[in-house]
Short mmCIF file of N, CA and C in Angstrom, two decimals:
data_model
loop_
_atom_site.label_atom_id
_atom_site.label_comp_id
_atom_site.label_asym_id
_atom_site.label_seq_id
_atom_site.Cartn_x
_atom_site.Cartn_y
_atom_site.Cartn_z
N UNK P 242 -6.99 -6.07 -12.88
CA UNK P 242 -7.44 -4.75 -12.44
C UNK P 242 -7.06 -4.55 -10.98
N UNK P 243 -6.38 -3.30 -10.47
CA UNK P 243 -5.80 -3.05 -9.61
C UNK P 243 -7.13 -3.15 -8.25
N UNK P 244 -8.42 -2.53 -8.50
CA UNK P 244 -9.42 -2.42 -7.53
C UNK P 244 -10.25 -3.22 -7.26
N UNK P 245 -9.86 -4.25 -8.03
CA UNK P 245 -10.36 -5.96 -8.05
C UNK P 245 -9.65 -6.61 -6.74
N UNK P 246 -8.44 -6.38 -6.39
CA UNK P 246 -7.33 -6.96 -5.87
C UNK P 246 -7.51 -6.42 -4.39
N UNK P 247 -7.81 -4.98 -4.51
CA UNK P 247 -7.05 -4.48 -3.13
C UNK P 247 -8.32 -3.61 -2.24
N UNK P 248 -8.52 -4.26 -1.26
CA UNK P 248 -9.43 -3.19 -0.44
C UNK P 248 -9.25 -1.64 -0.03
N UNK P 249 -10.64 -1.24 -0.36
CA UNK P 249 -10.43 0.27 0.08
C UNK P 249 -9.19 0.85 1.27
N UNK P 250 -9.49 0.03 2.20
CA UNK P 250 -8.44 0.66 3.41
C UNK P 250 -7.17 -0.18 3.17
N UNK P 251 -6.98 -0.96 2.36
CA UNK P 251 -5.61 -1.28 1.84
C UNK P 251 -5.25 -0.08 0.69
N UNK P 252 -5.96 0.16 0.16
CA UNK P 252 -5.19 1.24 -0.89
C UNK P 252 -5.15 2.82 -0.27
N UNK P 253 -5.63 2.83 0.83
CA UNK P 253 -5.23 3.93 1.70
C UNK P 253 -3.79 4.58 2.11
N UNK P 254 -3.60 2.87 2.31
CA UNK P 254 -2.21 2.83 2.92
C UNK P 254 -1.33 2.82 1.84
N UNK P 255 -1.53 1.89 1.10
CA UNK P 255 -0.74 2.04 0.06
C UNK P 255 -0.28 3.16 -0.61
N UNK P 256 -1.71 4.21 -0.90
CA UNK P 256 -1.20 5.53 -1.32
C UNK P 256 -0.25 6.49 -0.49
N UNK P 257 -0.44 6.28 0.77
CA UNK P 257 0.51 7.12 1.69
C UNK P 257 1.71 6.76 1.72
N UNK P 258 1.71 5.43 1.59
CA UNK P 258 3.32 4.58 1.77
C UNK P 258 4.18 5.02 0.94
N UNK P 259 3.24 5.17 -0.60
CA UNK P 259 3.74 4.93 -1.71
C UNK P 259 4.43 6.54 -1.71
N UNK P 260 3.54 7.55 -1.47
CA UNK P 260 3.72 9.03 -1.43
C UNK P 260 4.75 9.44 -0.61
N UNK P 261 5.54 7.92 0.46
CA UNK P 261 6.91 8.29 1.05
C UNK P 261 6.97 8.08 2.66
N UNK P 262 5.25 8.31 2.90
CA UNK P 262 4.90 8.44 4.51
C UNK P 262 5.64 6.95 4.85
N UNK P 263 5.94 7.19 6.16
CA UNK P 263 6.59 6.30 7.28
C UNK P 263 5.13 5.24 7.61
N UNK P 264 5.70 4.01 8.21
CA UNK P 264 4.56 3.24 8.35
C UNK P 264 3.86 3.63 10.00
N UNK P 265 4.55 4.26 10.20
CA UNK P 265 4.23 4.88 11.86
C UNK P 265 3.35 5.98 11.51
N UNK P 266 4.00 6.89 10.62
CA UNK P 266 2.97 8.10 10.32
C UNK P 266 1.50 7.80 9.55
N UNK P 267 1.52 7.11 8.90
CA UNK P 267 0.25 6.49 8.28
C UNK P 267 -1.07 5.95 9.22
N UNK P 268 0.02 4.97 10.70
CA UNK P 268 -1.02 4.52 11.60
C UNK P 268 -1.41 5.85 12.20
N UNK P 269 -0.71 6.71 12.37
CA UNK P 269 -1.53 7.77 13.06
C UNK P 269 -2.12 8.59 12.48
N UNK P 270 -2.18 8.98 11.10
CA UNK P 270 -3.10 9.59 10.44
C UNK P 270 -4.39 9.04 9.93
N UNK P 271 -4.15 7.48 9.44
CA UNK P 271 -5.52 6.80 9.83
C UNK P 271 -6.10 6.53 10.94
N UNK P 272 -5.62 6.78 12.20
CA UNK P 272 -6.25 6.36 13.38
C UNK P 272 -5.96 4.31 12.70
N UNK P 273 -5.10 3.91 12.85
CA UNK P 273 -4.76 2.32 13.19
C UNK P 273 -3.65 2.04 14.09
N UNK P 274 -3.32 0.91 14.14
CA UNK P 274 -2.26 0.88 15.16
C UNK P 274 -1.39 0.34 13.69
N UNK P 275 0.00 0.27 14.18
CA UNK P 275 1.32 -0.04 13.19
C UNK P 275 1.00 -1.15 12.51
N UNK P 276 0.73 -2.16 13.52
CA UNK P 276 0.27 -3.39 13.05
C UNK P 276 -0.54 -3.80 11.61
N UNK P 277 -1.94 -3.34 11.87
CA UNK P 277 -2.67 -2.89 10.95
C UNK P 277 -2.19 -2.40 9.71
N UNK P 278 -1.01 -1.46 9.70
CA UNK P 278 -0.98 -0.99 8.41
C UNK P 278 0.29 -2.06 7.65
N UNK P 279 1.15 -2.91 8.56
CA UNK P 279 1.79 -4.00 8.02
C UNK P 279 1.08 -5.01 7.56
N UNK P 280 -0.17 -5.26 8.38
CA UNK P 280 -0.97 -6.13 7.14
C UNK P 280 -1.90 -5.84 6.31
N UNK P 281 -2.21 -4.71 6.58
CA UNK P 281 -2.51 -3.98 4.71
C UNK P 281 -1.51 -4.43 3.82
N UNK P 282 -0.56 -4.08 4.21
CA UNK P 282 0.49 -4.04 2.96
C UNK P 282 1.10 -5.25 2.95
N UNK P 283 0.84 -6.08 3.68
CA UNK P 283 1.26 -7.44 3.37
C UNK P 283 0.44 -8.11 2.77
N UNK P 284 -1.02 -7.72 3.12
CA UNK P 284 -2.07 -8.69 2.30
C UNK P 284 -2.23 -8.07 1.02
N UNK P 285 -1.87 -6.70 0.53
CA UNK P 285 -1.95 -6.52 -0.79
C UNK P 285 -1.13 -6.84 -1.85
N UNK P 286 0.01 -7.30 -0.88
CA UNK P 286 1.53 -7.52 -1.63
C UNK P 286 1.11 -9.23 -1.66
N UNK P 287 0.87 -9.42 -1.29
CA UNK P 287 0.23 -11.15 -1.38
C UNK P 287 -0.46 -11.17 -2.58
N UNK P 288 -1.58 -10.57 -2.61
CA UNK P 288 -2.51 -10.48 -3.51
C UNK P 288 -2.28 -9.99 -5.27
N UNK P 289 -1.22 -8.98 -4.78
CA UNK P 289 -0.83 -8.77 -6.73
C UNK P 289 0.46 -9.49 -6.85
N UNK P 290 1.29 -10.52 -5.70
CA UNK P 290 2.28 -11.29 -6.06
C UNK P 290 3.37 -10.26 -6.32
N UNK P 291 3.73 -9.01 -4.99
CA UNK P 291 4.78 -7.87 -4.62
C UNK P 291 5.30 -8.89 -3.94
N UNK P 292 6.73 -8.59 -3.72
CA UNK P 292 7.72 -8.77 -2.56
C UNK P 292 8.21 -7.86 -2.04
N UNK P 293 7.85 -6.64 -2.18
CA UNK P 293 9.06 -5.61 -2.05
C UNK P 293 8.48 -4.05 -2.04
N UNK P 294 8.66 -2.91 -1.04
CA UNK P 294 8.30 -1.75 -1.79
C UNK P 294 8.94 -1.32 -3.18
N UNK P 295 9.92 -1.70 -3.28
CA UNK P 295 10.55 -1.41 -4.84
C UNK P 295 9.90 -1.73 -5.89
N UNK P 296 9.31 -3.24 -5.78
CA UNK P 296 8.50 -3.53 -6.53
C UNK P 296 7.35 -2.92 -7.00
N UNK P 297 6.58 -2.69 -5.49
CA UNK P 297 5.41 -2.12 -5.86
C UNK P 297 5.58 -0.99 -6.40
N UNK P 298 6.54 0.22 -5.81
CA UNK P 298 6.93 1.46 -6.91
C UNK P 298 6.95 1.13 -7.96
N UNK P 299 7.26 0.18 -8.94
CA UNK P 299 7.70 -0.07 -9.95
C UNK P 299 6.32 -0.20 -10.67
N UNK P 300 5.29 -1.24 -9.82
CA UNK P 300 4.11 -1.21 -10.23
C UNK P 300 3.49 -0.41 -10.27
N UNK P 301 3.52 0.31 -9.09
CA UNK P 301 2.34 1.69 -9.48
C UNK P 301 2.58 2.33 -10.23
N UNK P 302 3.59 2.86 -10.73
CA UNK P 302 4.37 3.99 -11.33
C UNK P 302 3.78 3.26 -12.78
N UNK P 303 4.24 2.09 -13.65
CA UNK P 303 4.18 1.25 -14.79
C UNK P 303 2.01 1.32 -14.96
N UNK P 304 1.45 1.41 -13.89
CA UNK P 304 -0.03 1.17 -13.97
C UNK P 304 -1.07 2.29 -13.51
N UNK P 305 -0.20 3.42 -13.59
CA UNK P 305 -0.62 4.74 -12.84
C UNK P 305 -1.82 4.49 -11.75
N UNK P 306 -1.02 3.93 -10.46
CA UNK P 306 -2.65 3.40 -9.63
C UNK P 306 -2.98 4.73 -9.08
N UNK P 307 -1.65 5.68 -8.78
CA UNK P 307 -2.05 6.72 -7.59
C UNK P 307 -2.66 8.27 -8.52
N UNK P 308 -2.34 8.49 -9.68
CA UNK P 308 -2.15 9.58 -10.61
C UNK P 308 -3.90 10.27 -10.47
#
């Protein structure tokens, strides 16, 4: 289960990333710094065993996380 895996403010990011936003534009619309939103997305990509945004497109899209 996808909400087992991933913290609220990790799937924040994720949804914006995923929706195309820049990782710069994301820190400033959440109020984070850049940093922050690289390890969102590194610790979630850890966590469901991603390497890749391609991947994860592939996943979300196959598991409708964002729909």
């Amino acid at each position: 289960e996808f909400d087992s895996h991933i913290s609220p403010a990790e799937k924040r990011v994720l949804k914006l990333w995923y929706e195309g936003r820049k990782k710069e534009e994301i820190a400033t619309e959440l109020y984070l710094s850049y940093y922050t939103v690289c390890t969102h997305i590194r610790n979630a990509f850890t966590r469901l065993n991603i390497h890749d945004k391609g991947e994860f497109v592939r996943y979300a899209d196959k598991n409708h996380l964002f729909e």
